[in-house]
Coordinates of N, CA and C in Angstrom, one line a residue:
G22 N -3.1 73.3 23.9 CA -1.7 73.2 23.6 C -1.2 71.8 23.8
E23 N -0.1 71.4 23.1 CA 0.4 70.1 23.3 C 1.5 70.1 24.3
Q24 N 1.6 69.0 25.0 CA 2.7 68.8 26.0 C 4.0 68.5 25.3
P25 N 5.1 69.1 25.6 CA 6.3 68.8 25.0 C 6.8 67.4 25.3
T26 N 6.4 66.9 26.5 CA 6.8 65.5 26.8 C 5.6 64.7 27.0
G27 N 5.8 63.4 26.8 CA 4.6 62.5 26.9 C 4.3 62.1 28.3
P28 N 3.3 61.3 28.5 CA 3.0 60.8 29.9 C 4.2 60.0 30.5
D29 N 4.1 59.7 31.8 CA 5.2 59.0 32.5 C 5.4 57.6 31.9
E30 N 4.3 57.0 31.5 CA 4.5 55.6 31.1 C 4.9 55.5 29.6
A31 N 5.3 56.6 29.0 CA 5.7 56.6 27.6 C 7.1 55.8 27.5
P32 N 7.2 55.0 26.5 CA 8.5 54.2 26.4 C 9.7 55.2 26.1
P33 N 10.8 54.9 26.6 CA 12.0 55.7 26.4 C 12.5 55.7 25.0
D34 N 12.0 54.8 24.2 CA 12.4 54.7 22.8 C 11.9 55.9 22.0
P35 N 12.8 56.7 21.4 CA 12.4 57.9 20.7 C 11.7 57.6 19.3
G36 N 11.6 56.4 18.9 CA 10.9 56.0 17.7 C 9.5 56.4 17.7
P37 N 8.9 57.0 16.7 CA 7.5 57.4 16.7 C 6.6 56.2 16.6
A38 N 5.7 56.1 17.6 CA 4.8 55.0 17.6 C 3.5 55.2 16.9
T39 N 3.1 56.5 16.9 CA 1.8 56.8 16.3 C 1.9 57.2 14.8
T40 N 3.1 57.6 14.3 CA 3.1 57.9 12.9 C 3.8 56.8 12.2
G41 N 3.0 55.9 11.6 CA 3.5 54.8 10.9 C 2.9 54.8 9.5
P42 N 3.0 53.7 8.8 CA 2.4 53.6 7.4 C 0.9 53.9 7.3
S43 N 0.2 53.7 8.5 CA -1.2 53.9 8.4 C -1.6 55.4 8.0
Q44 N -0.7 56.3 8.2 CA -1.0 57.7 7.9 C -0.5 58.1 6.5
A45 N 0.1 57.2 5.8 CA 0.8 57.6 4.5 C -0.2 58.1 3.5
G46 N -1.4 57.5 3.5 CA -2.4 58.0 2.5 C -3.3 59.1 3.0
A47 N -3.0 59.7 4.1 CA -3.9 60.6 4.8 C -4.0 62.0 4.0
T48 N -3.0 62.2 3.1 CA -3.0 63.5 2.5 C -4.0 63.6 1.3
S49 N -4.3 62.5 0.6 CA -5.1 62.6 -0.6 C -6.5 63.1 -0.4
P50 N -7.2 62.7 0.7 CA -8.6 63.2 0.8 C -8.6 64.7 1.2
A51 N -7.6 65.1 1.9 CA -7.5 66.5 2.2 C -7.3 67.4 1.0
T52 N -6.4 67.0 0.1 CA -6.2 67.8 -1.1 C -7.4 67.8 -2.0
A53 N -8.1 66.7 -2.1 CA -9.3 66.6 -2.9 C -10.4 67.5 -2.4
A54 N -10.5 67.6 -1.1 CA -11.5 68.5 -0.5 C -11.2 69.9 -0.7
A55 N -9.9 70.3 -0.9 CA -9.5 71.7 -1.0 C -10.0 72.3 -2.3
T56 N -10.3 71.6 -3.3 CA -10.8 72.2 -4.5 C -12.3 72.0 -4.7
P57 N -13.0 73.1 -4.5 CA -14.5 73.0 -4.5 C -15.0 72.7 -5.9
P58 N -15.8 71.7 -6.2 CA -16.2 71.4 -7.5 C -17.2 72.4 -8.1
T59 N -17.9 73.2 -7.2 CA -18.9 74.1 -7.7 C -18.4 75.4 -8.1
S60 N -17.1 75.7 -8.0 CA -16.6 77.0 -8.3 C -16.7 77.3 -9.8
T61 N -17.2 78.5 -10.1 CA -17.3 78.9 -11.5 C -16.1 79.8 -11.9
D62 N -15.4 80.2 -10.9 CA -14.2 81.1 -11.2 C -13.1 80.1 -11.7
A63 N -12.1 80.8 -12.3 CA -11.0 80.0 -12.7 C -10.3 79.4 -11.5
P64 N -10.2 78.0 -11.4 CA -9.5 77.4 -10.3 C -8.0 77.6 -10.4
A65 N -7.3 77.5 -9.3 CA -5.9 77.8 -9.3 C -5.2 76.8 -10.3
T66 N -5.7 75.5 -10.3 CA -5.1 74.6 -11.3 C -6.3 73.9 -11.9
A67 N -6.6 74.2 -13.1 CA -7.7 73.6 -13.9 C -7.3 72.2 -14.4
I68 N -6.0 72.0 -14.6 CA -5.5 70.7 -15.1 C -4.8 70.0 -14.0
D69 N -5.2 68.8 -13.6 CA -4.5 68.0 -12.6 C -3.1 67.6 -13.0
R70 N -2.1 68.2 -12.2 CA -0.7 67.9 -12.6 C -0.3 66.5 -12.3
N71 N -1.1 65.8 -11.5 CA -0.7 64.4 -11.1 C -1.5 63.3 -11.9
A72 N -2.3 63.7 -12.8 CA -3.2 62.7 -13.5 C -2.5 62.1 -14.7
G73 N -1.3 62.5 -15.1 CA -0.7 62.0 -16.2 C -1.3 62.3 -17.5
V74 N -2.0 63.4 -17.6 CA -2.8 63.8 -18.8 C -1.9 64.5 -19.8
W75 N -2.4 64.6 -21.0 CA -1.8 65.3 -22.1 C -2.6 66.6 -22.3
T76 N -1.9 67.7 -22.8 CA -2.6 68.9 -23.1 C -2.0 69.6 -24.3
L77 N -2.7 70.6 -24.8 CA -2.3 71.4 -25.9 C -1.7 72.7 -25.5
V78 N -0.5 73.0 -25.9 CA 0.2 74.2 -25.5 C -0.1 75.2 -26.6
V79 N -0.8 76.3 -26.3 CA -1.2 77.3 -27.4 C -0.3 78.5 -27.3
A80 N 0.5 78.7 -26.2 CA 1.4 79.8 -26.1 C 2.4 79.5 -25.0
S81 N 3.6 80.1 -25.2 CA 4.6 80.0 -24.2 C 5.3 81.3 -24.1
W82 N 5.4 81.8 -22.8 CA 6.0 83.1 -22.5 C 7.0 83.0 -21.4
T83 N 7.9 83.9 -21.4 CA 8.9 84.0 -20.3 C 8.4 85.1 -19.3
I84 N 7.3 85.8 -19.7 CA 6.8 86.9 -18.8 C 5.4 86.4 -18.3
R85 N 5.3 86.2 -17.0 CA 4.1 85.6 -16.5 C 2.8 86.4 -16.8
E86 N 2.9 87.8 -16.7 CA 1.7 88.6 -17.0 C 1.2 88.4 -18.4
R87 N 2.1 88.3 -19.4 CA 1.7 88.1 -20.8 C 1.0 86.7 -20.9
A88 N 1.6 85.7 -20.2 CA 1.0 84.4 -20.3 C -0.4 84.4 -19.6
E89 N -0.6 85.1 -18.5 CA -1.9 85.1 -17.8 C -2.9 85.8 -18.7
Q90 N -2.5 86.9 -19.4 CA -3.5 87.6 -20.3 C -3.9 86.6 -21.4
E91 N -3.0 85.9 -22.0 CA -3.3 85.0 -23.1 C -4.1 83.9 -22.5
M92 N -3.8 83.4 -21.3 CA -4.6 82.3 -20.7 C -6.1 82.7 -20.6
Q93 N -6.3 84.0 -20.1 CA -7.6 84.5 -19.9 C -8.4 84.5 -21.3
R94 N -7.7 84.9 -22.3 CA -8.3 85.0 -23.6 C -8.8 83.6 -24.1
Y95 N -8.0 82.6 -23.9 CA -8.4 81.3 -24.3 C -9.4 80.7 -23.4
A96 N -9.3 81.0 -22.1 CA -10.3 80.6 -21.1 C -11.7 81.1 -21.5
N97 N -11.8 82.4 -21.9 CA -13.1 83.0 -22.2 C -13.7 82.3 -23.4
R98 N -12.9 81.8 -24.4 CA -13.4 81.2 -25.6 C -13.6 79.7 -25.4
L99 N -12.7 79.0 -24.7 CA -12.8 77.6 -24.8 C -13.4 76.9 -23.6
R100 N -13.4 77.5 -22.4 CA -14.0 76.9 -21.2 C -15.5 76.5 -21.5
A101 N -16.2 77.4 -22.2 CA -17.6 77.1 -22.6 C -17.7 75.8 -23.4
Q102 N -16.7 75.4 -24.1 CA -16.7 74.2 -24.9 C -16.3 73.0 -24.0
G103 N -16.0 73.2 -22.8 CA -15.6 72.1 -21.9 C -14.1 71.9 -21.8
Y104 N -13.3 72.8 -22.3 CA -11.8 72.6 -22.2 C -11.3 73.4 -21.0
P105 N -10.6 72.7 -20.1 CA -9.9 73.4 -19.0 C -8.8 74.2 -19.6
V106 N -8.5 75.4 -19.1 CA -7.4 76.2 -19.6 C -6.6 76.5 -18.3
D107 N -5.3 76.3 -18.4 CA -4.4 76.5 -17.3 C -3.0 77.0 -17.7
L108 N -2.3 77.4 -16.7 CA -0.9 77.9 -16.9 C 0.1 76.9 -16.3
L109 N 0.9 76.3 -17.1 CA 1.9 75.4 -16.7 C 3.3 76.1 -16.7
T110 N 4.1 75.9 -15.7 CA 5.4 76.5 -15.6 C 6.5 75.4 -15.7
E111 N 7.5 75.8 -16.4 CA 8.7 74.8 -16.6 C 9.9 75.7 -16.6
T112 N 10.9 75.3 -15.8 CA 12.2 76.0 -15.8 C 13.3 75.1 -16.4
S113 N 14.0 75.7 -17.4 CA 15.0 75.0 -18.0 C 16.2 76.0 -18.3
G114 N 17.4 75.6 -17.9 CA 18.5 76.5 -18.1 C 18.4 77.8 -17.5
G115 N 17.7 77.8 -16.3 CA 17.6 79.1 -15.6 C 16.4 80.0 -16.1
V116 N 15.7 79.6 -17.1 CA 14.7 80.4 -17.7 C 13.3 79.7 -17.4
T117 N 12.4 80.4 -16.8 CA 11.1 79.9 -16.5 C 10.1 80.3 -17.7
R118 N 9.5 79.3 -18.2 CA 8.5 79.5 -19.3 C 7.1 79.3 -18.7
Y119 N 6.2 80.1 -19.1 CA 4.8 80.0 -18.7 C 4.0 79.6 -19.9
R120 N 3.5 78.4 -19.8 CA 2.8 77.8 -21.0 C 1.3 77.8 -20.8
V121 N 0.6 78.3 -21.8 CA -0.9 78.3 -21.7 C -1.3 77.0 -22.3
A122 N -2.0 76.2 -21.4 CA -2.4 74.8 -21.8 C -3.9 74.8 -21.9
V123 N -4.4 74.1 -22.9 CA -5.8 73.9 -23.2 C -6.1 72.4 -23.2
G124 N -7.1 72.0 -22.3 CA -7.5 70.6 -22.3 C -6.7 69.7 -21.5
A125 N -7.3 68.6 -21.1 CA -6.7 67.5 -20.4 C -7.1 66.2 -21.0
F126 N -6.2 65.5 -21.7 CA -6.6 64.4 -22.5 C -5.9 63.1 -22.0
P127 N -6.6 61.9 -22.1 CA -6.0 60.7 -21.5 C -4.7 60.2 -22.2
D128 N -4.6 60.6 -23.5 CA -3.4 60.1 -24.2 C -3.1 61.1 -25.3
Q129 N -1.9 60.9 -26.0 CA -1.4 61.8 -27.0 C -2.4 61.8 -28.2
N130 N -3.0 60.7 -28.5 CA -3.9 60.6 -29.7 C -5.1 61.4 -29.4
A131 N -5.7 61.4 -28.2 CA -6.9 62.2 -27.9 C -6.5 63.7 -28.0
A132 N -5.3 64.0 -27.6 CA -4.9 65.4 -27.7 C -4.8 65.9 -29.1
A133 N -4.3 65.0 -30.0 CA -4.1 65.3 -31.4 C -5.5 65.5 -32.1
Q134 N -6.4 64.6 -31.7 CA -7.8 64.8 -32.2 C -8.4 66.1 -31.8
A135 N -8.2 66.5 -30.5 CA -8.8 67.8 -30.1 C -8.1 68.9 -30.8
R136 N -6.8 68.8 -31.1 CA -6.2 69.9 -31.8 C -6.8 70.0 -33.2
E137 N -7.1 68.9 -33.8 CA -7.8 69.0 -35.1 C -9.2 69.6 -35.0
R138 N -10.0 69.2 -34.0 CA -11.3 69.7 -33.8 C -11.3 71.2 -33.5
L139 N -10.4 71.7 -32.7 CA -10.3 73.1 -32.4 C -10.0 74.0 -33.6
G140 N -9.2 73.4 -34.5 CA -8.9 74.1 -35.8 C -8.4 75.5 -35.6
D141 N -9.2 76.5 -36.1 CA -8.8 77.9 -36.1 C -8.9 78.6 -34.7
A142 N -9.5 77.9 -33.7 CA -9.6 78.5 -32.4 C -8.3 78.5 -31.7
I143 N -7.3 77.7 -32.2 CA -6.0 77.7 -31.6 C -4.9 77.9 -32.6
P144 N -3.7 78.3 -32.3 CA -2.7 78.6 -33.3 C -2.3 77.3 -34.0
A145 N -1.8 77.6 -35.2 CA -1.3 76.4 -36.1 C -0.1 75.7 -35.5
D146 N 0.7 76.4 -34.7 CA 1.9 75.8 -34.1 C 1.6 75.2 -32.7
T147 N 0.4 75.0 -32.4 CA 0.0 74.4 -31.1 C 0.7 73.0 -31.0
W148 N 1.3 72.7 -29.8 CA 1.9 71.4 -29.6 C 1.4 70.7 -28.4
I149 N 1.6 69.4 -28.4 CA 1.1 68.5 -27.4 C 2.2 68.3 -26.4
L150 N 1.8 68.3 -25.1 CA 2.7 68.2 -24.0 C 2.1 67.2 -22.9
R151 N 3.0 66.4 -22.3 CA 2.6 65.6 -21.2 C 2.7 66.4 -20.0
V152 N 1.6 66.5 -19.2 CA 1.6 67.3 -18.0 C 2.2 66.5 -16.9
R153 N 3.2 67.1 -16.2 CA 3.9 66.4 -15.1 C 3.7 67.1 -13.8
P154 N 3.8 66.4 -12.7 CA 3.7 67.0 -11.4 C 4.7 68.2 -11.2
G155 N 4.3 69.3 -10.6 CA 5.1 70.4 -10.4 C 5.1 71.4 -11.5
M156 N 4.4 71.2 -12.5 CA 4.4 72.2 -13.6 C 3.6 73.4 -13.3

């Protein structure tokens, strides 16, 4: 257990002495270690929300269960080809949409090329989206 008060020689100044800028970057290694690279199951987030990547949205639903079913269908077909498949959420005007996202591309052009390559494997109205943190 931790002591609620410090030792007698602690300075009376309430300012935190041990939590400074040195700990600011301490969270990134922990989050990287939380995702095991060897997992063959669908990871909770196949597409890194913080990487600034572009993706292909193949479906958009307001019902999470429908979106998850659709995501599984695409995952079964496209993960073998090396495309991550994920579910992105976005709330606008009080409505949450669950978007089935395929692939993680460095720029919009790469996403457009992948959309061409995938052809009939994805819907004709597939659109390109920039992945943002919190989706």
